CSV table of C-alpha atoms in Angstrom, one decimal:
chain,number,residue,atom,x,y,z
A,1047,UNK,CA,-16.1,33.2,-15.1
A,1048,UNK,CA,-17.8,29.9,-14.5
A,1049,UNK,CA,-19.5,28.7,-11.3
A,1050,UNK,CA,-16.4,26.9,-10.2
A,1051,UNK,CA,-14.2,29.9,-10.4
A,1052,UNK,CA,-16.8,32.0,-8.7
A,1053,UNK,CA,-16.9,29.6,-5.6
A,1054,UNK,CA,-13.1,29.4,-5.4
A,1055,UNK,CA,-12.8,33.2,-5.6
A,1056,UNK,CA,-15.2,33.6,-2.7
A,1057,UNK,CA,-13.3,31.0,-0.7
A,1058,UNK,CA,-10.0,33.0,-1.4
A,1059,UNK,CA,-11.7,36.3,-0.5
A,1060,UNK,CA,-13.1,34.7,2.9
A,1061,UNK,CA,-9.6,33.2,3.7
A,1062,UNK,CA,-7.9,36.6,3.1
A,1063,UNK,CA,-10.2,38.4,5.5
A,1064,UNK,CA,-10.3,35.7,8.2
A,1065,UNK,CA,-8.2,36.1,11.2
A,1066,UNK,CA,-5.2,33.6,11.4
A,1067,UNK,CA,-4.4,32.9,15.0
A,1068,UNK,CA,-1.3,31.1,15.8
A,1069,UNK,CA,-1.9,27.4,16.2
A,1070,UNK,CA,0.2,25.0,18.3
A,1071,UNK,CA,-0.1,21.3,17.2
A,1072,UNK,CA,0.3,19.0,20.1
A,1073,UNK,CA,3.1,16.5,19.6
A,1074,UNK,CA,2.9,14.6,22.8
A,1075,UNK,CA,2.0,11.3,21.2
A,1076,UNK,CA,4.2,8.2,21.7
A,1077,UNK,CA,7.2,8.3,19.2
A,1078,UNK,CA,10.5,6.6,18.8
A,1079,UNK,CA,9.2,3.2,19.8
A,1080,UNK,CA,11.5,0.2,18.7
A,1081,UNK,CA,11.0,-3.5,18.9
A,1082,UNK,CA,13.5,-6.3,18.0
A,1083,UNK,CA,13.2,-7.6,14.5
A,1084,UNK,CA,11.5,-10.9,15.6
A,1085,UNK,CA,8.9,-9.1,17.7
A,1086,UNK,CA,8.1,-6.6,15.0
A,1087,UNK,CA,7.6,-9.4,12.4
A,1088,UNK,CA,5.4,-11.3,14.7
A,1089,UNK,CA,3.3,-8.2,15.5
A,1090,UNK,CA,3.0,-7.4,11.8
A,1091,UNK,CA,2.0,-11.0,10.7
A,1092,UNK,CA,-0.5,-11.2,13.5
A,1093,UNK,CA,-2.2,-7.9,12.3
A,1094,UNK,CA,-2.2,-8.9,8.6
A,1095,UNK,CA,-3.6,-12.3,9.3
A,1096,UNK,CA,-6.4,-10.6,11.4
A,1097,UNK,CA,-7.2,-8.4,8.4
A,1098,UNK,CA,-7.5,-11.6,6.3
A,1099,UNK,CA,-4.4,-10.9,4.3
A,1100,UNK,CA,-2.2,-13.8,3.1
A,1101,UNK,CA,1.5,-13.8,4.4
A,1102,UNK,CA,4.6,-15.4,3.1
A,1103,UNK,CA,8.1,-14.8,4.6
A,1104,UNK,CA,11.4,-15.4,2.7
A,1105,UNK,CA,15.0,-14.1,2.4
A,1106,UNK,CA,16.1,-11.8,-0.4
A,1107,UNK,CA,17.7,-14.7,-2.3
A,1108,UNK,CA,14.3,-16.6,-2.1
A,1109,UNK,CA,12.3,-13.5,-3.4
A,1110,UNK,CA,11.9,-14.9,-7.0
A,1111,UNK,CA,11.1,-18.3,-6.0
A,1112,UNK,CA,8.5,-17.2,-3.5
A,1113,UNK,CA,6.8,-14.7,-5.8
A,1114,UNK,CA,6.7,-17.5,-8.4
A,1115,UNK,CA,4.9,-19.9,-5.9
A,1116,UNK,CA,2.6,-17.2,-4.8
A,1117,UNK,CA,1.4,-16.3,-8.3
A,1118,UNK,CA,1.1,-19.9,-9.4
A,1119,UNK,CA,-1.0,-20.7,-6.3
A,1120,UNK,CA,-3.3,-17.7,-7.3
A,1121,UNK,CA,-3.5,-19.1,-10.8
A,1122,UNK,CA,-2.3,-15.7,-12.3
A,1123,UNK,CA,-1.3,-15.6,-15.9
A,1124,UNK,CA,-1.1,-11.8,-16.7
A,1125,UNK,CA,0.5,-9.9,-13.9
A,1126,UNK,CA,0.9,-6.0,-13.8
A,1127,UNK,CA,4.0,-4.5,-12.6
A,1128,UNK,CA,5.2,-0.8,-12.1
A,1129,UNK,CA,7.9,0.4,-14.4
A,1130,UNK,CA,10.6,0.5,-11.5
A,1131,UNK,CA,9.9,-2.8,-10.1
A,1132,UNK,CA,13.1,-5.1,-9.9
A,1133,UNK,CA,12.5,-7.6,-12.8
A,1134,UNK,CA,14.8,-10.0,-11.1
A,1135,UNK,CA,12.0,-10.6,-8.5
A,1136,UNK,CA,9.9,-12.2,-11.1
A,1137,UNK,CA,12.7,-14.2,-13.0
A,1138,UNK,CA,11.4,-17.6,-11.8
A,1139,UNK,CA,7.8,-16.8,-13.0
A,1140,UNK,CA,6.8,-17.8,-16.4
A,1141,UNK,CA,3.6,-16.0,-17.1
A,1142,UNK,CA,3.1,-12.7,-19.0
A,1143,UNK,CA,4.3,-9.4,-17.4
A,1144,UNK,CA,2.5,-6.3,-18.3
A,1145,UNK,CA,4.3,-3.0,-17.3
A,1146,UNK,CA,2.0,-0.3,-16.4
A,1147,UNK,CA,2.3,3.3,-17.8
A,1148,UNK,CA,0.5,6.5,-16.8
A,1149,UNK,CA,-1.5,6.8,-20.0
A,1150,UNK,CA,-2.9,3.3,-19.9
A,1151,UNK,CA,-6.8,3.5,-19.2
A,1152,UNK,CA,-7.6,2.5,-15.6
A,1153,UNK,CA,-10.4,0.1,-16.7
A,1154,UNK,CA,-7.8,-2.0,-18.6
A,1155,UNK,CA,-6.1,-2.8,-15.4
A,1156,UNK,CA,-9.1,-5.0,-14.6
A,1157,UNK,CA,-8.0,-7.5,-17.2
A,1158,UNK,CA,-4.7,-8.3,-15.1
A,1159,UNK,CA,-4.9,-11.4,-12.9
A,1160,UNK,CA,-2.7,-9.7,-10.2
A,1161,UNK,CA,-0.2,-6.9,-9.7
A,1162,UNK,CA,3.2,-7.1,-7.9
A,1163,UNK,CA,4.7,-4.0,-6.2
A,1164,UNK,CA,7.2,-3.0,-3.5
A,1165,UNK,CA,6.1,-0.8,-0.7
A,1166,UNK,CA,7.5,2.3,1.0
A,1167,UNK,CA,6.9,1.8,4.9
A,1168,UNK,CA,4.9,-0.6,6.9
A,1169,UNK,CA,3.6,-0.3,10.4
A,1170,UNK,CA,3.7,-3.5,12.4
A,1171,UNK,CA,1.1,-2.3,15.2
A,1172,UNK,CA,-1.7,-1.5,12.8
A,1173,UNK,CA,-0.6,-4.0,9.8
A,1174,UNK,CA,-0.7,-0.9,7.7
A,1175,UNK,CA,1.3,-0.8,4.3
A,1176,UNK,CA,2.1,2.5,2.9
A,1177,UNK,CA,2.6,3.1,-0.9
A,1178,UNK,CA,4.0,6.4,-2.0
A,1179,UNK,CA,3.9,6.2,-5.8
A,1180,UNK,CA,7.6,5.4,-6.2
A,1181,UNK,CA,8.6,3.8,-9.5
A,1182,UNK,CA,8.6,0.4,-7.8
A,1183,UNK,CA,5.2,0.9,-6.5
A,1184,UNK,CA,3.4,2.7,-9.4
A,1185,UNK,CA,0.4,4.8,-9.7
A,1186,UNK,CA,-2.5,4.4,-7.3
A,1187,UNK,CA,-4.9,2.9,-9.8
A,1188,UNK,CA,-2.4,-0.1,-10.4
A,1189,UNK,CA,-2.9,-1.3,-6.8
A,1190,UNK,CA,-6.7,-0.5,-6.6
A,1191,UNK,CA,-8.1,-1.9,-9.7
A,1192,UNK,CA,-6.7,-5.5,-10.1
A,1193,UNK,CA,-8.5,-8.0,-7.9
A,1194,UNK,CA,-5.2,-9.3,-6.4
A,1195,UNK,CA,-2.3,-7.4,-5.0
A,1196,UNK,CA,1.1,-9.0,-4.2
A,1197,UNK,CA,3.1,-6.6,-2.0
A,1198,UNK,CA,6.8,-7.1,-1.2
A,1199,UNK,CA,7.7,-5.7,2.3
A,1200,UNK,CA,11.2,-5.5,3.7
A,1201,UNK,CA,11.4,-6.0,7.5
A,1202,UNK,CA,14.0,-3.2,7.5
A,1203,UNK,CA,11.1,-0.9,6.4
A,1204,UNK,CA,8.7,-2.0,9.0
A,1205,UNK,CA,8.2,0.4,12.0
A,1206,UNK,CA,6.6,-0.3,15.3
A,1207,UNK,CA,3.9,2.4,15.3
A,1208,UNK,CA,2.3,5.0,13.0
A,1209,UNK,CA,4.4,8.0,14.2
A,1210,UNK,CA,7.6,6.2,13.2
A,1211,UNK,CA,6.3,5.2,10.0
A,1212,UNK,CA,5.1,8.9,9.0
A,1213,UNK,CA,8.5,10.2,9.8
A,1214,UNK,CA,9.8,7.9,7.0
A,1215,UNK,CA,7.4,9.3,4.3
A,1216,UNK,CA,7.9,12.2,2.0
A,1217,UNK,CA,4.8,14.5,2.6
A,1218,UNK,CA,4.6,15.7,-0.9
A,1219,UNK,CA,4.3,12.1,-2.4
A,1220,UNK,CA,0.9,10.6,-2.9
A,1221,UNK,CA,0.3,8.1,-0.1
A,1222,UNK,CA,-2.0,5.1,0.0
A,1223,UNK,CA,-2.6,3.1,3.1
A,1224,UNK,CA,-3.3,-0.6,2.8
A,1225,UNK,CA,-4.7,-2.5,5.8
A,1226,UNK,CA,-5.6,-5.8,4.4
A,1227,UNK,CA,-7.9,-6.6,1.4
A,1228,UNK,CA,-10.5,-4.1,0.5
A,1229,UNK,CA,-13.6,-4.7,2.6
A,1230,UNK,CA,-16.7,-3.0,3.8
A,1231,UNK,CA,-20.0,-4.0,5.4
A,1232,UNK,CA,-23.4,-3.7,3.9
A,1233,UNK,CA,-26.6,-2.5,5.8
A,1234,UNK,CA,-26.9,-6.0,7.5
A,1235,UNK,CA,-23.3,-5.7,8.5
A,1236,UNK,CA,-22.3,-8.6,6.3
A,1237,UNK,CA,-18.6,-8.3,5.2
A,1238,UNK,CA,-18.2,-7.5,1.5
A,1239,UNK,CA,-14.8,-7.8,0.0
A,1240,UNK,CA,-13.3,-6.3,-3.1
A,1241,UNK,CA,-15.6,-3.3,-3.2
A,1242,UNK,CA,-13.0,-0.4,-3.1
A,1243,UNK,CA,-9.9,-2.3,-4.2
A,1244,UNK,CA,-8.3,-5.7,-4.4
A,1245,UNK,CA,-10.3,-8.6,-3.0
A,1246,UNK,CA,-7.0,-10.6,-2.2
A,1247,UNK,CA,-3.8,-9.1,-0.6
A,1248,UNK,CA,-0.7,-11.3,-0.4
A,1249,UNK,CA,2.2,-9.8,1.6
A,1250,UNK,CA,5.6,-11.2,1.0
A,1251,UNK,CA,7.9,-10.2,3.8
A,1252,UNK,CA,11.7,-10.4,3.3
A,1253,UNK,CA,13.2,-10.9,6.6
A,1254,UNK,CA,17.0,-10.2,6.0
A,1255,UNK,CA,16.5,-6.7,4.2
């Protein structure tokens, strides 16, 4: 038995001996809030811009042209995509598409100029995008290693608050929360971007889906 197994064994023994009193989780926080589409959109855009994300809006029919414009403006040539992403979204773009797969080494993702994904749910109040690892969103590394993340959000998936967003998620799925580009502050409180993820976040909001 190695040290890890010894430690885990002791934890299991301690849990088996410890009393397990019933716990009531309070659920008195605000739930079920709704806003009209226009208000939800305005609130989300305000939060995203405040977080220094770039925002574009379009219709479903304009998805391909909008993504092509975004990627061209970014100067992207090699773009990574998850296996389940709708390729019609990128039909108007003429660069190289690289489909990600689970056995591709994570460091190789740094060679991509950008990555394009869909999203699971988005919270307008906090400007938070939820990714749940679905085929159109890919593995977590795909959205953390490249320096640019272009994320497509449908307005129909945008909730007012966090409780409403969580109700739409599947708890068993790996969830990544994105609130603007990756950023932190150094010891002198100077903002440093791109430390823990993409330096640039572009959110394309489809307003009629």
